[in-house]
Amino acid sequence: MKRIKIYTLLLFILISTNLTHALDAIEKPQTQKVYDLFSGTISEKQGQLILKHCTIAKYPYPLHFNHPEDEKRIRNLLQQDPHFWLNLRASAYSENKEYHLIVDGIAEIHPQASCHLTELLSNLDKL
């Protein structure tokens, strides 16, 4: 009789513990960070890397990096030859009415090229 009570008590503890963890998982769902692709050229202003978006407006996004090696790679590219454009996996946020990008990775690098329409059109005159 004592064994049945002990087994019942243990079973109750196991079930209630698992339910507690299950309820925590349901109440606190894991949120995955979603990243978009942002295309543009890179410049530097007062030590801050800026992505000039590949649109006619060339909106400037100050860059912040999840991985320091990505920032180092971009700075090295700027020193070697600043004429390139790239696609960054990043998420945008607004601070003081200015959009910033949190960069999670470099998706593509296009050396010796520009993605800005104005630069492409000005190069047509040279052909």
Tab-separated table of N, CA and C in Angstrom:
chain	number	residue	atom	x	y	z
A	1	MET	N	0.814	-1.194	0.000
A	1	MET	CA	0.000	0.000	0.000
A	1	MET	C	0.859	1.260	0.000
A	2	LYS	N	1.967	1.231	0.801
A	2	LYS	CA	2.857	2.378	0.846
A	2	LYS	C	3.513	2.605	-0.506
A	3	ARG	N	3.880	1.512	-1.172
A	3	ARG	CA	4.520	1.629	-2.488
A	3	ARG	C	3.594	2.293	-3.495
A	4	ILE	N	2.338	1.957	-3.467
A	4	ILE	CA	1.377	2.547	-4.394
A	4	ILE	C	1.263	4.042	-4.145
A	5	LYS	N	1.245	4.479	-2.894
A	5	LYS	CA	1.176	5.898	-2.564
A	5	LYS	C	2.438	6.629	-3.020
A	6	ILE	N	3.588	5.975	-2.802
A	6	ILE	CA	4.857	6.597	-3.217
A	6	ILE	C	4.900	6.716	-4.741
A	7	TYR	N	4.542	5.655	-5.464
A	7	TYR	CA	4.527	5.684	-6.921
A	7	TYR	C	3.542	6.736	-7.439
A	8	THR	N	2.392	6.830	-6.805
A	8	THR	CA	1.387	7.817	-7.197
A	8	THR	C	1.921	9.226	-6.989
A	9	LEU	N	2.589	9.438	-5.836
A	9	LEU	CA	3.160	10.743	-5.541
A	9	LEU	C	4.266	11.094	-6.547
A	10	LEU	N	5.135	10.138	-6.838
A	10	LEU	CA	6.199	10.366	-7.830
A	10	LEU	C	5.622	10.659	-9.212
A	11	LEU	N	4.616	9.904	-9.592
A	11	LEU	CA	3.971	10.121	-10.884
A	11	LEU	C	3.344	11.510	-10.960
A	12	PHE	N	2.697	11.931	-9.890
A	12	PHE	CA	2.096	13.263	-9.838
A	12	PHE	C	3.174	14.350	-9.975
A	13	ILE	N	4.298	14.171	-9.278
A	13	ILE	CA	5.394	15.149	-9.353
A	13	ILE	C	5.945	15.226	-10.774
A	14	LEU	N	6.160	14.079	-11.395
A	14	LEU	CA	6.687	14.068	-12.769
A	14	LEU	C	5.727	14.735	-13.741
A	15	ILE	N	4.469	14.425	-13.634
A	15	ILE	CA	3.481	15.005	-14.550
A	15	ILE	C	3.365	16.504	-14.342
A	16	SER	N	3.285	16.932	-13.090
A	16	SER	CA	3.120	18.365	-12.831
A	16	SER	C	4.368	19.148	-13.226
A	17	THR	N	5.549	18.561	-13.041
A	17	THR	CA	6.788	19.236	-13.449
A	17	THR	C	6.814	19.420	-14.958
A	18	ASN	N	6.474	18.394	-15.699
A	18	ASN	CA	6.467	18.490	-17.160
A	18	ASN	C	5.418	19.485	-17.637
A	19	LEU	N	4.264	19.516	-16.997
A	19	LEU	CA	3.237	20.469	-17.382
A	19	LEU	C	3.687	21.899	-17.115
A	20	THR	N	4.388	22.106	-16.005
A	20	THR	CA	4.892	23.439	-15.688
A	20	THR	C	5.857	23.921	-16.759
A	21	HIS	N	6.781	23.038	-17.170
A	21	HIS	CA	7.726	23.415	-18.226
A	21	HIS	C	7.017	23.633	-19.558
A	22	ALA	N	6.019	22.823	-19.843
A	22	ALA	CA	5.263	22.985	-21.083
A	22	ALA	C	4.509	24.304	-21.084
A	23	LEU	N	3.911	24.656	-19.954
A	23	LEU	CA	3.188	25.922	-19.868
A	23	LEU	C	4.143	27.106	-20.012
A	24	ASP	N	5.327	27.013	-19.422
A	24	ASP	CA	6.319	28.080	-19.583
A	24	ASP	C	6.688	28.250	-21.048
A	25	ALA	N	6.870	27.139	-21.762
A	25	ALA	CA	7.240	27.209	-23.173
A	25	ALA	C	6.119	27.831	-24.004
A	26	ILE	N	4.874	27.539	-23.660
A	26	ILE	CA	3.745	28.107	-24.399
A	26	ILE	C	3.598	29.588	-24.092
A	27	GLU	N	3.753	29.956	-22.825
A	27	GLU	CA	3.572	31.352	-22.430
A	27	GLU	C	4.721	32.243	-22.887
A	28	LYS	N	5.908	31.688	-23.016
A	28	LYS	CA	7.092	32.455	-23.413
A	28	LYS	C	7.657	31.880	-24.709
A	29	PRO	N	6.981	32.095	-25.836
A	29	PRO	CA	7.470	31.519	-27.091
A	29	PRO	C	8.797	32.149	-27.491
A	30	GLN	N	9.627	31.337	-28.107
A	30	GLN	CA	10.913	31.807	-28.603
A	30	GLN	C	10.677	32.697	-29.820
A	31	THR	N	11.200	33.902	-29.784
A	31	THR	CA	11.062	34.792	-30.928
A	31	THR	C	12.354	34.761	-31.722
A	32	GLN	N	12.227	34.443	-32.978
A	32	GLN	CA	13.383	34.441	-33.858
A	32	GLN	C	13.546	35.824	-34.448
A	33	LYS	N	14.778	36.266	-34.563
A	33	LYS	CA	15.075	37.550	-35.167
A	33	LYS	C	14.988	37.381	-36.680
A	34	VAL	N	14.245	38.261	-37.316
A	34	VAL	CA	14.081	38.208	-38.764
A	34	VAL	C	14.974	39.273	-39.390
A	35	TYR	N	15.734	38.869	-40.388
A	35	TYR	CA	16.628	39.785	-41.073
A	35	TYR	C	16.200	39.927	-42.529
A	36	ASP	N	16.364	41.146	-43.058
A	36	ASP	CA	16.110	41.425	-44.466
A	36	ASP	C	17.446	41.636	-45.150
A	37	LEU	N	17.404	41.707	-46.478
A	37	LEU	CA	18.601	42.056	-47.241
A	37	LEU	C	18.569	43.542	-47.561
A	38	PHE	N	19.667	44.216	-47.299
A	38	PHE	CA	19.819	45.629	-47.610
A	38	PHE	C	21.015	45.771	-48.532
A	39	SER	N	20.796	46.372	-49.700
A	39	SER	CA	21.845	46.566	-50.698
A	39	SER	C	22.329	47.997	-50.648
A	40	GLY	N	23.633	48.164	-50.845
A	40	GLY	CA	24.143	49.523	-50.888
A	40	GLY	C	25.653	49.589	-50.932
A	41	THR	N	26.131	50.826	-51.003
A	41	THR	CA	27.563	51.090	-50.948
A	41	THR	C	27.898	51.545	-49.533
A	42	ILE	N	29.168	51.458	-49.189
A	42	ILE	CA	29.603	51.769	-47.839
A	42	ILE	C	30.488	53.012	-47.850
A	43	SER	N	30.259	53.858	-46.873
A	43	SER	CA	31.142	54.998	-46.633
A	43	SER	C	31.386	55.068	-45.130
A	44	GLU	N	32.291	55.955	-44.752
A	44	GLU	CA	32.593	56.112	-43.337
A	44	GLU	C	32.484	57.582	-42.977
A	45	LYS	N	31.822	57.855	-41.860
A	45	LYS	CA	31.662	59.230	-41.395
A	45	LYS	C	31.971	59.260	-39.901
A	46	GLN	N	33.036	59.946	-39.546
A	46	GLN	CA	33.478	60.057	-38.159
A	46	GLN	C	33.615	58.686	-37.493
A	47	GLY	N	34.207	57.740	-38.207
A	47	GLY	CA	34.433	56.406	-37.681
A	47	GLY	C	33.248	55.466	-37.766
A	48	GLN	N	32.086	55.987	-38.167
A	48	GLN	CA	30.863	55.185	-38.271
A	48	GLN	C	30.684	54.700	-39.701
A	49	LEU	N	30.520	53.397	-39.890
A	49	LEU	CA	30.231	52.873	-41.221
A	49	LEU	C	28.779	53.146	-41.561
A	50	ILE	N	28.565	53.592	-42.806
A	50	ILE	CA	27.233	53.970	-43.291
A	50	ILE	C	26.946	53.192	-44.566
A	51	LEU	N	25.769	52.598	-44.646
A	51	LEU	CA	25.313	51.967	-45.883
A	51	LEU	C	24.426	52.959	-46.605
A	52	LYS	N	24.788	53.309	-47.850
A	52	LYS	CA	23.921	54.148	-48.690
A	52	LYS	C	23.091	53.199	-49.538
A	53	HIS	N	21.819	53.138	-49.208
A	53	HIS	CA	20.900	52.180	-49.813
A	53	HIS	C	20.836	52.344	-51.331
A	54	CYS	N	20.673	51.242	-52.035
A	54	CYS	CA	20.614	51.244	-53.502
A	54	CYS	C	19.241	51.695	-53.998
A	55	THR	N	18.929	52.923	-53.711
A	55	THR	CA	17.706	53.538	-54.217
A	55	THR	C	18.088	54.911	-54.735
A	56	ILE	N	17.188	55.561	-55.415
A	56	ILE	CA	17.485	56.907	-55.917
A	56	ILE	C	17.774	57.850	-54.758
A	57	ALA	N	17.081	57.658	-53.631
A	57	ALA	CA	17.286	58.532	-52.474
A	57	ALA	C	18.599	58.253	-51.744
A	58	LYS	N	19.175	57.062	-51.920
A	58	LYS	CA	20.419	56.657	-51.256
A	58	LYS	C	20.345	56.873	-49.744
A	59	TYR	N	19.265	56.408	-49.132
A	59	TYR	CA	19.085	56.621	-47.693
A	59	TYR	C	20.295	56.079	-46.929
A	60	PRO	N	20.889	56.891	-46.033
A	60	PRO	CA	22.057	56.436	-45.278
A	60	PRO	C	21.657	55.716	-43.977
A	61	TYR	N	22.130	54.506	-43.803
A	61	TYR	CA	21.885	53.729	-42.596
A	61	TYR	C	23.187	53.581	-41.813
A	62	PRO	N	23.303	54.134	-40.614
A	62	PRO	CA	24.453	53.802	-39.767
A	62	PRO	C	24.417	52.306	-39.444
A	63	LEU	N	25.580	51.673	-39.472
A	63	LEU	CA	25.659	50.229	-39.278
A	63	LEU	C	26.155	49.876	-37.880
A	64	HIS	N	25.544	48.842	-37.316
A	64	HIS	CA	25.947	48.258	-36.044
A	64	HIS	C	26.018	46.752	-36.282
A	65	PHE	N	27.012	46.087	-35.720
A	65	PHE	CA	27.300	44.711	-36.101
A	65	PHE	C	27.095	43.727	-34.953
A	66	ASN	N	26.458	42.597	-35.280
A	66	ASN	CA	26.360	41.487	-34.332
A	66	ASN	C	27.692	40.756	-34.220
A	67	HIS	N	28.476	40.774	-35.315
A	67	HIS	CA	29.727	40.028	-35.371
A	67	HIS	C	30.861	40.985	-35.762
A	68	PRO	N	31.812	41.231	-34.876
A	68	PRO	CA	32.900	42.181	-35.162
A	68	PRO	C	33.704	41.839	-36.419
A	69	GLU	N	33.772	40.566	-36.769
A	69	GLU	CA	34.545	40.193	-37.974
A	69	GLU	C	33.903	40.737	-39.249
A	70	ASP	N	32.580	40.909	-39.264
A	70	ASP	CA	31.925	41.501	-40.436
A	70	ASP	C	32.323	42.968	-40.590
A	71	GLU	N	32.336	43.694	-39.494
A	71	GLU	CA	32.764	45.095	-39.548
A	71	GLU	C	34.218	45.195	-40.006
A	72	LYS	N	35.056	44.325	-39.474
A	72	LYS	CA	36.481	44.326	-39.855
A	72	LYS	C	36.633	44.029	-41.349
A	73	ARG	N	35.875	43.089	-41.849
A	73	ARG	CA	35.940	42.727	-43.280
A	73	ARG	C	35.548	43.912	-44.158
A	74	ILE	N	34.494	44.629	-43.789
A	74	ILE	CA	34.048	45.782	-44.568
A	74	ILE	C	35.084	46.900	-44.508
A	75	ARG	N	35.647	47.132	-43.342
A	75	ARG	CA	36.692	48.169	-43.224
A	75	ARG	C	37.910	47.819	-44.080
A	76	ASN	N	38.277	46.539	-44.129
A	76	ASN	CA	39.389	46.110	-44.990
A	76	ASN	C	39.065	46.328	-46.462
A	77	LEU	N	37.835	46.027	-46.853
A	77	LEU	CA	37.415	46.260	-48.243
A	77	LEU	C	37.501	47.746	-48.592
A	78	LEU	N	37.075	48.603	-47.676
A	78	LEU	CA	37.139	50.055	-47.912
A	78	LEU	C	38.575	50.522	-48.111
A	79	GLN	N	39.505	49.954	-47.358
A	79	GLN	CA	40.911	50.341	-47.483
A	79	GLN	C	41.511	49.850	-48.794
A	80	GLN	N	41.146	48.629	-49.201
A	80	GLN	CA	41.702	48.048	-50.420
A	80	GLN	C	41.191	48.760	-51.661
A	81	ASP	N	39.890	48.889	-51.774
A	81	ASP	CA	39.273	49.551	-52.923
A	81	ASP	C	37.836	49.910	-52.550
A	82	PRO	N	37.556	51.179	-52.344
A	82	PRO	CA	36.222	51.573	-51.853
A	82	PRO	C	35.108	51.465	-52.891
A	83	HIS	N	35.415	51.014	-54.106
A	83	HIS	CA	34.403	50.922	-55.158
A	83	HIS	C	33.805	49.507	-55.178
A	84	PHE	N	32.773	49.299	-54.348
A	84	PHE	CA	32.055	48.024	-54.291
A	84	PHE	C	30.675	48.285	-53.689
A	85	TRP	N	29.803	47.326	-53.874
A	85	TRP	CA	28.522	47.350	-53.189
A	85	TRP	C	28.261	45.966	-52.630
A	86	LEU	N	27.355	45.886	-51.676
A	86	LEU	CA	27.108	44.601	-51.038
A	86	LEU	C	25.671	44.463	-50.573
A	87	ASN	N	25.319	43.234	-50.265
A	87	ASN	CA	24.028	42.908	-49.647
A	87	ASN	C	24.308	42.490	-48.216
A	88	LEU	N	23.620	43.108	-47.289
A	88	LEU	CA	23.778	42.774	-45.877
A	88	LEU	C	22.502	42.154	-45.331
A	89	ARG	N	22.643	41.095	-44.535
A	89	ARG	CA	21.524	40.568	-43.760
A	89	ARG	C	21.443	41.429	-42.512
A	90	ALA	N	20.359	42.170	-42.380
A	90	ALA	CA	20.271	43.117	-41.273
A	90	ALA	C	18.814	43.373	-40.898
A	91	SER	N	18.654	43.970	-39.732
A	91	SER	CA	17.336	44.429	-39.310
A	91	SER	C	17.438	45.912	-39.000
A	92	ALA	N	16.370	46.624	-39.290
A	92	ALA	CA	16.357	48.082	-39.116
A	92	ALA	C	15.636	48.451	-37.826
A	93	TYR	N	16.092	49.534	-37.248
A	93	TYR	CA	15.379	50.127	-36.124
A	93	TYR	C	15.527	51.639	-36.210
A	94	SER	N	14.641	52.343	-35.553
A	94	SER	CA	14.632	53.799	-35.602
A	94	SER	C	15.115	54.366	-34.276
A	95	GLU	N	15.979	55.365	-34.377
A	95	GLU	CA	16.471	56.064	-33.189
A	95	GLU	C	16.621	57.535	-33.553
A	96	ASN	N	15.959	58.399	-32.818
A	96	ASN	CA	15.989	59.845	-33.082
A	96	ASN	C	15.621	60.167	-34.529
A	97	LYS	N	14.559	59.527	-35.008
A	97	LYS	CA	14.036	59.740	-36.364
A	97	LYS	C	15.039	59.386	-37.455
A	98	GLU	N	15.987	58.497	-37.142
A	98	GLU	CA	16.972	58.031	-38.113
A	98	GLU	C	16.988	56.504	-38.052
A	99	TYR	N	16.971	55.875	-39.226
A	99	TYR	CA	17.006	54.420	-39.271
A	99	TYR	C	18.441	53.928	-39.203
A	100	HIS	N	18.641	52.876	-38.419
A	100	HIS	CA	19.935	52.216	-38.262
A	100	HIS	C	19.765	50.760	-38.668
A	101	LEU	N	20.873	50.109	-38.992
A	101	LEU	CA	20.836	48.685	-39.306
A	101	LEU	C	21.699	47.914	-38.323
A	102	ILE	N	21.153	46.803	-37.843
A	102	ILE	CA	21.930	45.842	-37.080
A	102	ILE	C	22.291	44.723	-38.046
A	103	VAL	N	23.561	44.624	-38.377
A	103	VAL	CA	24.029	43.691	-39.392
A	103	VAL	C	24.317	42.337	-38.756
A	104	ASP	N	23.712	41.292	-39.336
A	104	ASP	CA	23.967	39.940	-38.865
A	104	ASP	C	24.921	39.189	-39.784
A	105	GLY	N	25.141	39.696	-40.983
A	105	GLY	CA	26.068	39.026	-41.887
A	105	GLY	C	26.132	39.697	-43.241
A	106	ILE	N	27.180	39.379	-43.960
A	106	ILE	CA	27.374	39.868	-45.322
A	106	ILE	C	26.906	38.772	-46.268
A	107	ALA	N	25.893	39.063	-47.060
A	107	ALA	CA	25.351	38.055	-47.973
A	107	ALA	C	26.138	37.988	-49.280
A	108	GLU	N	26.448	39.152	-49.863
A	108	GLU	CA	27.167	39.198	-51.141
A	108	GLU	C	28.017	40.462	-51.200
A	109	ILE	N	29.147	40.338	-51.883
A	109	ILE	CA	30.004	41.501	-52.141
A	109	ILE	C	30.205	41.582	-53.650
A	110	HIS	N	30.026	42.775	-54.205
A	110	HIS	CA	30.193	42.995	-55.644
A	110	HIS	C	31.318	44.014	-55.849
A	111	PRO	N	32.557	43.535	-56.034
A	111	PRO	CA	33.688	44.462	-56.201
A	111	PRO	C	33.659	45.164	-57.552
A	112	GLN	N	34.271	46.336	-57.579
A	112	GLN	CA	34.409	47.117	-58.813
A	112	GLN	C	33.059	47.384	-59.465
A	113	ALA	N	32.056	47.663	-58.652
A	113	ALA	CA	30.715	47.917	-59.192
A	113	ALA	C	29.949	48.850	-58.258
A	114	SER	N	28.892	49.427	-58.804
A	114	SER	CA	27.997	50.257	-58.010
A	114	SER	C	26.563	49.824	-58.289
A	115	CYS	N	25.734	49.980	-57.300
A	115	CYS	CA	24.320	49.632	-57.458
A	115	CYS	C	23.456	50.878	-57.618
A	116	HIS	N	24.069	52.055	-57.594
A	116	HIS	CA	23.314	53.298	-57.676
A	116	HIS	C	23.057	53.674	-59.138
A	117	LEU	N	21.814	53.907	-59.455
A	117	LEU	CA	21.395	54.217	-60.818
A	117	LEU	C	22.111	55.454	-61.357
A	118	THR	N	22.288	56.471	-60.537
A	118	THR	CA	22.939	57.702	-60.997
A	118	THR	C	24.373	57.436	-61.445
A	119	GLU	N	25.082	56.569	-60.728
A	119	GLU	CA	26.456	56.230	-61.114
A	119	GLU	C	26.473	55.386	-62.382
A	120	LEU	N	25.526	54.473	-62.493
A	120	LEU	CA	25.457	53.641	-63.696
A	120	LEU	C	25.160	54.493	-64.936
A	121	LEU	N	24.257	55.463	-64.796
A	121	LEU	CA	23.919	56.332	-65.926
A	121	LEU	C	25.085	57.236	-66.292
A	122	SER	N	25.810	57.722	-65.293
A	122	SER	CA	26.960	58.586	-65.604
A	122	SER	C	28.071	57.804	-66.292
A	123	ASN	N	28.164	56.515	-66.034
A	123	ASN	CA	29.165	55.679	-66.687
A	123	ASN	C	28.807	55.370	-68.147
A	124	LEU	N	27.534	55.527	-68.507
A	124	LEU	CA	27.134	55.305	-69.899
A	124	LEU	C	27.773	56.318	-70.833
A	125	ASP	N	28.016	57.530	-70.330
A	125	ASP	CA	28.654	58.557	-71.137
A	125	ASP	C	30.074	58.167	-71.528
A	126	LYS	N	30.712	57.337	-70.714
A	126	LYS	CA	32.100	56.949	-70.940
A	126	LYS	C	32.220	55.825	-71.963
A	127	LEU	N	31.127	55.184	-72.290
A	127	LEU	CA	31.177	54.046	-73.241
A	127	LEU	C	31.269	54.492	-74.665
